Amino acid sequence: MPSHDFRAPRLFVDAPLAQDARIPLDRDQSNYLGNVLRLAAGAEVLAFNGRDGEWQAAIEGRKRPDGLVILQQTRLQDGLPDVAYVFAPLKHARLDYMVQKAIEMGAAALQPVLTRFTQTSRVNTERMRANVVEAAEQCGILSIAMVAEPVPLERYLSQRPAGRLLIFCDEAAEVQNPVQSLQDTREAGQGIDVLIGPEGGFAEEERAKLLRQPRILRLALGPRIMRADTAAVAALALVQAVLGDWGNAS
């Protein structure tokens, strides 16, 4: 299991981190530290920015927290496996949940795609980014996943690099052992895209276009039909265990 402090509050800051640096806090961060966590000047937190590792920091400020002074590094920066989670957007709370779980599972990028049966075409990417940061803060993650703007499925397929492996989680696929299917593939190549469709499934012309992709693995996630947010966790767990970084965790 990774060695880090689970008890100390963690805060994402969009600023360079180095010993003795002073980082101003925005209003939301000040409110979170002072009013939610009830921390005052001198209290210590862990700060990270997705680039410079994790650092111990002390809160500064008289009436309320208004800055951090960086003390010492606690963890070096790490990286995420090159796994992108590609998905048809869900509505509101279920999208929040799916984003948070994808980050916990180690996705390095999130790409919403619009399909014929997508539940919603309006995607609040700023809210998605906030959920990415919150999940990273709460789970000891040092890297911040990239959040892309939504695009139609056809455009996504035309723009994605051909060298990447596309793992197409298809409820219409023949049910086989998904672990064995991934082990037989073995080579992640130039990265992995894990695609989960809408709960209405893919249209037949969409499925046909997907199956014509140059490097594709059509994967069934078992004998039961899952909701899209559940399928996200199941698919990413399988991919990380076989082709990702779980097998290399120390």
mmCIF file of C-alpha atoms in Angstrom:
data_model
loop_
_atom_site.group_PDB
_atom_site.id
_atom_site.type_symbol
_atom_site.label_atom_id
_atom_site.label_comp_id
_atom_site.label_asym_id
_atom_site.label_seq_id
_atom_site.Cartn_x
_atom_site.Cartn_y
_atom_site.Cartn_z
ATOM 1 C CA MET A 1 0.000 0.000 0.000
ATOM 2 C CA PRO A 2 1.323 3.506 -0.741
ATOM 3 C CA SER A 3 2.955 5.148 2.273
ATOM 4 C CA HIS A 4 1.371 8.469 3.072
ATOM 5 C CA ASP A 5 -0.513 10.263 5.821
ATOM 6 C CA PHE A 6 -4.221 9.477 5.603
ATOM 7 C CA ARG A 7 -5.104 11.751 8.521
ATOM 8 C CA ALA A 8 -3.654 15.070 7.372
ATOM 9 C CA PRO A 9 -5.892 17.326 5.235
ATOM 10 C CA ARG A 10 -4.715 17.572 1.613
ATOM 11 C CA LEU A 11 -5.114 20.643 -0.577
ATOM 12 C CA PHE A 12 -4.605 21.041 -4.307
ATOM 13 C CA VAL A 13 -2.919 24.345 -5.174
ATOM 14 C CA ASP A 14 -2.287 25.581 -8.700
ATOM 15 C CA ALA A 15 1.137 27.058 -7.970
ATOM 16 C CA PRO A 16 4.782 25.884 -8.017
ATOM 17 C CA LEU A 17 5.802 24.081 -4.823
ATOM 18 C CA ALA A 18 9.239 24.332 -3.265
ATOM 19 C CA GLN A 19 10.666 24.689 0.229
ATOM 20 C CA ASP A 20 9.916 28.101 1.828
ATOM 21 C CA ALA A 21 7.520 29.097 -0.973
ATOM 22 C CA ARG A 22 4.455 31.072 0.095
ATOM 23 C CA ILE A 23 1.182 30.207 -1.601
ATOM 24 C CA PRO A 24 -1.887 32.482 -1.335
ATOM 25 C CA LEU A 25 -5.229 30.769 -0.749
ATOM 26 C CA ASP A 26 -8.367 31.627 -2.662
ATOM 27 C CA ARG A 27 -11.670 32.273 -0.862
ATOM 28 C CA ASP A 28 -12.951 28.712 -1.203
ATOM 29 C CA GLN A 29 -9.713 27.231 0.130
ATOM 30 C CA SER A 30 -9.673 29.682 3.028
ATOM 31 C CA ASN A 31 -13.276 28.836 3.882
ATOM 32 C CA TYR A 32 -12.585 25.110 3.666
ATOM 33 C CA LEU A 33 -9.574 25.245 5.977
ATOM 34 C CA GLY A 34 -10.941 27.805 8.428
ATOM 35 C CA ASN A 35 -14.685 27.140 8.586
ATOM 36 C CA VAL A 36 -15.044 23.515 7.513
ATOM 37 C CA LEU A 37 -11.910 21.969 9.024
ATOM 38 C CA ARG A 38 -11.595 24.611 11.788
ATOM 39 C CA LEU A 39 -7.862 25.030 11.226
ATOM 40 C CA ALA A 40 -5.979 28.158 12.259
ATOM 41 C CA ALA A 41 -2.546 29.642 11.636
ATOM 42 C CA GLY A 42 0.210 27.175 12.374
ATOM 43 C CA ALA A 43 -1.817 24.082 11.570
ATOM 44 C CA GLU A 44 -0.255 21.821 8.970
ATOM 45 C CA VAL A 45 -1.718 20.384 5.774
ATOM 46 C CA LEU A 46 -0.376 18.511 2.758
ATOM 47 C CA ALA A 47 -0.227 20.482 -0.491
ATOM 48 C CA PHE A 48 0.156 19.186 -4.054
ATOM 49 C CA ASN A 49 -0.196 20.618 -7.550
ATOM 50 C CA GLY A 50 -0.015 17.567 -9.809
ATOM 51 C CA ARG A 51 3.566 18.406 -10.856
ATOM 52 C CA ASP A 52 5.911 18.845 -7.895
ATOM 53 C CA GLY A 53 4.955 16.016 -5.561
ATOM 54 C CA GLU A 54 3.420 16.458 -2.136
ATOM 55 C CA TRP A 55 4.623 18.928 0.486
ATOM 56 C CA GLN A 56 4.015 19.586 4.163
ATOM 57 C CA ALA A 57 2.758 23.139 4.583
ATOM 58 C CA ALA A 58 1.767 25.410 7.465
ATOM 59 C CA ILE A 59 -1.249 27.704 7.374
ATOM 60 C CA GLU A 60 -0.637 31.441 7.620
ATOM 61 C CA GLY A 61 -3.107 34.195 8.449
ATOM 62 C CA ARG A 62 -4.386 36.179 11.429
ATOM 63 C CA LYS A 63 -8.185 36.216 11.349
ATOM 64 C CA ARG A 64 -8.562 33.422 8.795
ATOM 65 C CA PRO A 65 -6.283 31.179 6.721
ATOM 66 C CA ASP A 66 -4.996 33.243 3.808
ATOM 67 C CA GLY A 67 -1.853 31.426 2.743
ATOM 68 C CA LEU A 68 0.479 28.461 3.073
ATOM 69 C CA VAL A 69 4.201 28.352 3.713
ATOM 70 C CA ILE A 70 5.801 25.246 2.217
ATOM 71 C CA LEU A 71 7.957 23.319 4.683
ATOM 72 C CA GLN A 72 9.307 20.058 3.271
ATOM 73 C CA GLN A 73 8.507 17.474 0.647
ATOM 74 C CA THR A 74 6.716 14.348 1.819
ATOM 75 C CA ARG A 75 6.374 12.458 -1.489
ATOM 76 C CA LEU A 76 7.952 12.721 -4.906
ATOM 77 C CA GLN A 77 5.704 13.242 -7.932
ATOM 78 C CA ASP A 78 4.467 10.061 -9.526
ATOM 79 C CA GLY A 79 2.615 9.398 -12.765
ATOM 80 C CA LEU A 80 -0.574 7.675 -13.802
ATOM 81 C CA PRO A 81 -0.792 4.813 -16.299
ATOM 82 C CA ASP A 82 -1.781 6.039 -19.752
ATOM 83 C CA VAL A 83 -5.415 5.004 -19.370
ATOM 84 C CA ALA A 84 -8.183 7.285 -20.644
ATOM 85 C CA TYR A 85 -11.757 6.734 -19.552
ATOM 86 C CA VAL A 86 -14.111 7.451 -22.467
ATOM 87 C CA PHE A 87 -17.803 7.547 -21.617
ATOM 88 C CA ALA A 88 -21.276 8.690 -22.575
ATOM 89 C CA PRO A 89 -22.244 11.364 -20.010
ATOM 90 C CA LEU A 90 -24.757 10.653 -17.278
ATOM 91 C CA LYS A 91 -26.951 13.080 -15.381
ATOM 92 C CA HIS A 92 -25.862 15.095 -12.331
ATOM 93 C CA ALA A 93 -25.082 13.012 -9.242
ATOM 94 C CA ARG A 94 -24.353 9.820 -11.153
ATOM 95 C CA LEU A 95 -21.857 11.642 -13.358
ATOM 96 C CA ASP A 96 -20.204 13.056 -10.231
ATOM 97 C CA TYR A 97 -19.934 9.551 -8.809
ATOM 98 C CA MET A 98 -18.547 8.107 -12.040
ATOM 99 C CA VAL A 99 -15.885 10.816 -12.343
ATOM 100 C CA GLN A 100 -14.784 10.384 -8.731
ATOM 101 C CA LYS A 101 -14.529 6.602 -9.067
ATOM 102 C CA ALA A 102 -12.628 6.813 -12.361
ATOM 103 C CA ILE A 103 -10.048 9.028 -10.624
ATOM 104 C CA GLU A 104 -9.802 6.659 -7.672
ATOM 105 C CA MET A 105 -9.206 3.820 -10.147
ATOM 106 C CA GLY A 106 -6.266 5.694 -11.685
ATOM 107 C CA ALA A 107 -7.613 7.128 -14.938
ATOM 108 C CA ALA A 108 -5.254 9.747 -16.394
ATOM 109 C CA ALA A 109 -7.814 11.388 -18.678
ATOM 110 C CA LEU A 110 -11.590 11.687 -18.935
ATOM 111 C CA GLN A 111 -13.229 12.042 -22.349
ATOM 112 C CA PRO A 112 -17.019 12.435 -22.621
ATOM 113 C CA VAL A 113 -18.448 11.288 -25.963
ATOM 114 C CA LEU A 114 -21.939 11.922 -27.304
ATOM 115 C CA THR A 115 -23.736 8.924 -28.782
ATOM 116 C CA ARG A 116 -27.221 8.426 -30.206
ATOM 117 C CA PHE A 117 -28.609 7.231 -26.871
ATOM 118 C CA THR A 118 -26.586 9.471 -24.541
ATOM 119 C CA GLN A 119 -28.736 10.559 -21.600
ATOM 120 C CA THR A 120 -27.632 14.189 -21.690
ATOM 121 C CA SER A 121 -25.749 16.377 -24.156
ATOM 122 C CA ARG A 122 -24.928 19.138 -21.647
ATOM 123 C CA VAL A 123 -21.757 18.430 -19.710
ATOM 124 C CA ASN A 124 -20.389 20.749 -17.043
ATOM 125 C CA THR A 125 -16.661 20.146 -17.466
ATOM 126 C CA GLU A 126 -15.788 22.625 -14.689
ATOM 127 C CA ARG A 127 -17.845 20.513 -12.288
ATOM 128 C CA MET A 128 -16.050 17.432 -13.582
ATOM 129 C CA ARG A 129 -12.679 19.072 -12.924
ATOM 130 C CA ALA A 130 -13.780 19.982 -9.395
ATOM 131 C CA ASN A 131 -14.700 16.344 -8.798
ATOM 132 C CA VAL A 132 -11.311 15.249 -10.145
ATOM 133 C CA VAL A 133 -9.516 17.539 -7.680
ATOM 134 C CA GLU A 134 -11.707 16.511 -4.757
ATOM 135 C CA ALA A 135 -11.140 12.811 -5.430
ATOM 136 C CA ALA A 136 -7.380 13.383 -5.686
ATOM 137 C CA GLU A 137 -7.355 15.358 -2.424
ATOM 138 C CA GLN A 138 -9.299 12.713 -0.538
ATOM 139 C CA CYS A 139 -7.489 9.643 -1.857
ATOM 140 C CA GLY A 140 -3.841 10.666 -1.697
ATOM 141 C CA ILE A 141 -3.487 10.936 -5.476
ATOM 142 C CA LEU A 142 -0.680 13.207 -6.684
ATOM 143 C CA SER A 143 -1.534 13.564 -10.383
ATOM 144 C CA ILE A 144 -4.544 15.472 -11.704
ATOM 145 C CA ALA A 145 -6.355 13.774 -14.569
ATOM 146 C CA MET A 146 -7.059 15.733 -17.737
ATOM 147 C CA VAL A 147 -10.735 16.516 -18.432
ATOM 148 C CA ALA A 148 -11.596 16.939 -22.119
ATOM 149 C CA GLU A 149 -14.573 18.700 -23.628
ATOM 150 C CA PRO A 150 -17.336 16.403 -24.911
ATOM 151 C CA VAL A 151 -17.241 15.432 -28.600
ATOM 152 C CA PRO A 152 -19.477 13.270 -30.805
ATOM 153 C CA LEU A 153 -18.411 9.620 -30.879
ATOM 154 C CA GLU A 154 -17.616 9.788 -34.587
ATOM 155 C CA ARG A 155 -15.258 12.753 -34.101
ATOM 156 C CA TYR A 156 -13.554 11.071 -31.168
ATOM 157 C CA LEU A 157 -12.898 7.969 -33.260
ATOM 158 C CA SER A 158 -11.548 9.999 -36.173
ATOM 159 C CA GLN A 159 -9.148 11.963 -33.964
ATOM 160 C CA ARG A 160 -7.781 9.323 -31.577
ATOM 161 C CA PRO A 161 -4.236 8.041 -32.263
ATOM 162 C CA ALA A 162 -4.329 4.728 -34.099
ATOM 163 C CA GLY A 163 -1.619 3.243 -31.867
ATOM 164 C CA ARG A 164 -3.770 3.335 -28.749
ATOM 165 C CA LEU A 165 -5.646 0.216 -27.672
ATOM 166 C CA LEU A 166 -9.417 0.753 -27.579
ATOM 167 C CA ILE A 167 -11.150 -1.459 -25.025
ATOM 168 C CA PHE A 168 -14.770 -1.411 -26.126
ATOM 169 C CA CYS A 169 -17.003 -2.553 -23.260
ATOM 170 C CA ASP A 170 -19.990 -3.871 -25.185
ATOM 171 C CA GLU A 171 -23.051 -5.351 -23.523
ATOM 172 C CA ALA A 172 -23.815 -7.150 -26.809
ATOM 173 C CA ALA A 173 -20.459 -8.970 -26.864
ATOM 174 C CA GLU A 174 -20.259 -12.697 -26.228
ATOM 175 C CA VAL A 175 -19.656 -13.296 -22.525
ATOM 176 C CA GLN A 176 -16.147 -14.632 -22.017
ATOM 177 C CA ASN A 177 -13.565 -14.365 -19.273
ATOM 178 C CA PRO A 178 -12.609 -10.657 -19.401
ATOM 179 C CA VAL A 179 -9.361 -11.222 -17.501
ATOM 180 C CA GLN A 180 -8.272 -13.839 -20.031
ATOM 181 C CA SER A 181 -9.242 -11.556 -22.912
ATOM 182 C CA LEU A 182 -7.078 -8.762 -21.496
ATOM 183 C CA GLN A 183 -4.193 -11.144 -20.794
ATOM 184 C CA ASP A 184 -4.322 -12.380 -24.368
ATOM 185 C CA THR A 185 -4.025 -8.774 -25.561
ATOM 186 C CA ARG A 186 -1.184 -7.986 -23.160
ATOM 187 C CA GLU A 187 0.376 -5.124 -25.119
ATOM 188 C CA ALA A 188 -1.061 -1.752 -24.162
ATOM 189 C CA GLY A 189 0.886 -0.149 -27.021
ATOM 190 C CA GLN A 190 0.703 3.635 -27.007
ATOM 191 C CA GLY A 191 -1.888 3.873 -24.252
ATOM 192 C CA ILE A 192 -5.350 2.522 -23.502
ATOM 193 C CA ASP A 193 -8.814 3.999 -24.015
ATOM 194 C CA VAL A 194 -11.603 2.324 -22.040
ATOM 195 C CA LEU A 195 -14.991 3.028 -23.611
ATOM 196 C CA ILE A 196 -18.321 2.700 -21.770
ATOM 197 C CA GLY A 197 -21.491 3.583 -23.641
ATOM 198 C CA PRO A 198 -24.845 4.953 -22.524
ATOM 199 C CA GLU A 199 -27.360 2.856 -20.636
ATOM 200 C CA GLY A 200 -29.431 2.629 -23.803
ATOM 201 C CA GLY A 201 -26.478 0.925 -25.466
ATOM 202 C CA PHE A 202 -24.819 1.754 -28.761
ATOM 203 C CA ALA A 203 -26.721 2.100 -32.004
ATOM 204 C CA GLU A 204 -25.851 -0.608 -34.527
ATOM 205 C CA GLU A 205 -24.064 1.816 -36.849
ATOM 206 C CA GLU A 206 -22.004 3.059 -33.883
ATOM 207 C CA ARG A 207 -21.084 -0.492 -32.937
ATOM 208 C CA ALA A 208 -20.109 -1.273 -36.519
ATOM 209 C CA LYS A 209 -17.864 1.798 -36.679
ATOM 210 C CA LEU A 210 -16.239 0.889 -33.363
ATOM 211 C CA LEU A 211 -15.500 -2.654 -34.517
ATOM 212 C CA ARG A 212 -13.646 -1.266 -37.549
ATOM 213 C CA GLN A 213 -11.080 0.502 -35.375
ATOM 214 C CA PRO A 214 -7.478 -0.668 -35.954
ATOM 215 C CA ARG A 215 -6.579 -1.751 -32.398
ATOM 216 C CA ILE A 216 -9.712 -2.811 -30.561
ATOM 217 C CA LEU A 217 -10.648 -5.314 -27.889
ATOM 218 C CA ARG A 218 -14.377 -5.947 -27.578
ATOM 219 C CA LEU A 219 -14.959 -6.841 -23.953
ATOM 220 C CA ALA A 220 -17.950 -8.219 -22.073
ATOM 221 C CA LEU A 221 -18.013 -7.339 -18.362
ATOM 222 C CA GLY A 222 -19.658 -10.573 -17.253
ATOM 223 C CA PRO A 223 -23.115 -12.147 -17.345
ATOM 224 C CA ARG A 224 -25.008 -9.281 -15.668
ATOM 225 C CA ILE A 225 -26.105 -5.948 -17.089
ATOM 226 C CA MET A 226 -24.533 -3.067 -15.142
ATOM 227 C CA ARG A 227 -25.433 0.563 -14.853
ATOM 228 C CA ALA A 228 -22.911 2.782 -16.611
ATOM 229 C CA ASP A 229 -21.366 4.098 -13.393
ATOM 230 C CA THR A 230 -20.935 0.542 -12.069
ATOM 231 C CA ALA A 231 -19.470 -0.582 -15.387
ATOM 232 C CA ALA A 232 -16.869 2.194 -15.106
ATOM 233 C CA VAL A 233 -15.509 0.771 -11.861
ATOM 234 C CA ALA A 234 -15.603 -2.820 -13.121
ATOM 235 C CA ALA A 235 -13.889 -2.040 -16.428
ATOM 236 C CA LEU A 236 -11.164 0.145 -14.955
ATOM 237 C CA ALA A 237 -10.445 -2.406 -12.219
ATOM 238 C CA LEU A 238 -9.977 -5.134 -14.832
ATOM 239 C CA VAL A 239 -7.753 -2.974 -17.040
ATOM 240 C CA GLN A 240 -5.598 -1.705 -14.187
ATOM 241 C CA ALA A 241 -5.142 -5.206 -12.768
ATOM 242 C CA VAL A 242 -4.061 -6.768 -16.065
ATOM 243 C CA LEU A 243 -2.585 -3.980 -18.217
ATOM 244 C CA GLY A 244 -2.248 -1.049 -15.801
ATOM 245 C CA ASP A 245 -0.168 -0.293 -12.739
ATOM 246 C CA TRP A 246 -1.800 -2.481 -10.104
ATOM 247 C CA GLY A 247 0.500 -5.394 -10.813
ATOM 248 C CA ASN A 248 3.506 -3.091 -10.354
ATOM 249 C CA ALA A 249 2.312 -1.456 -7.108
ATOM 250 C CA SER A 250 4.779 -1.658 -4.266
#
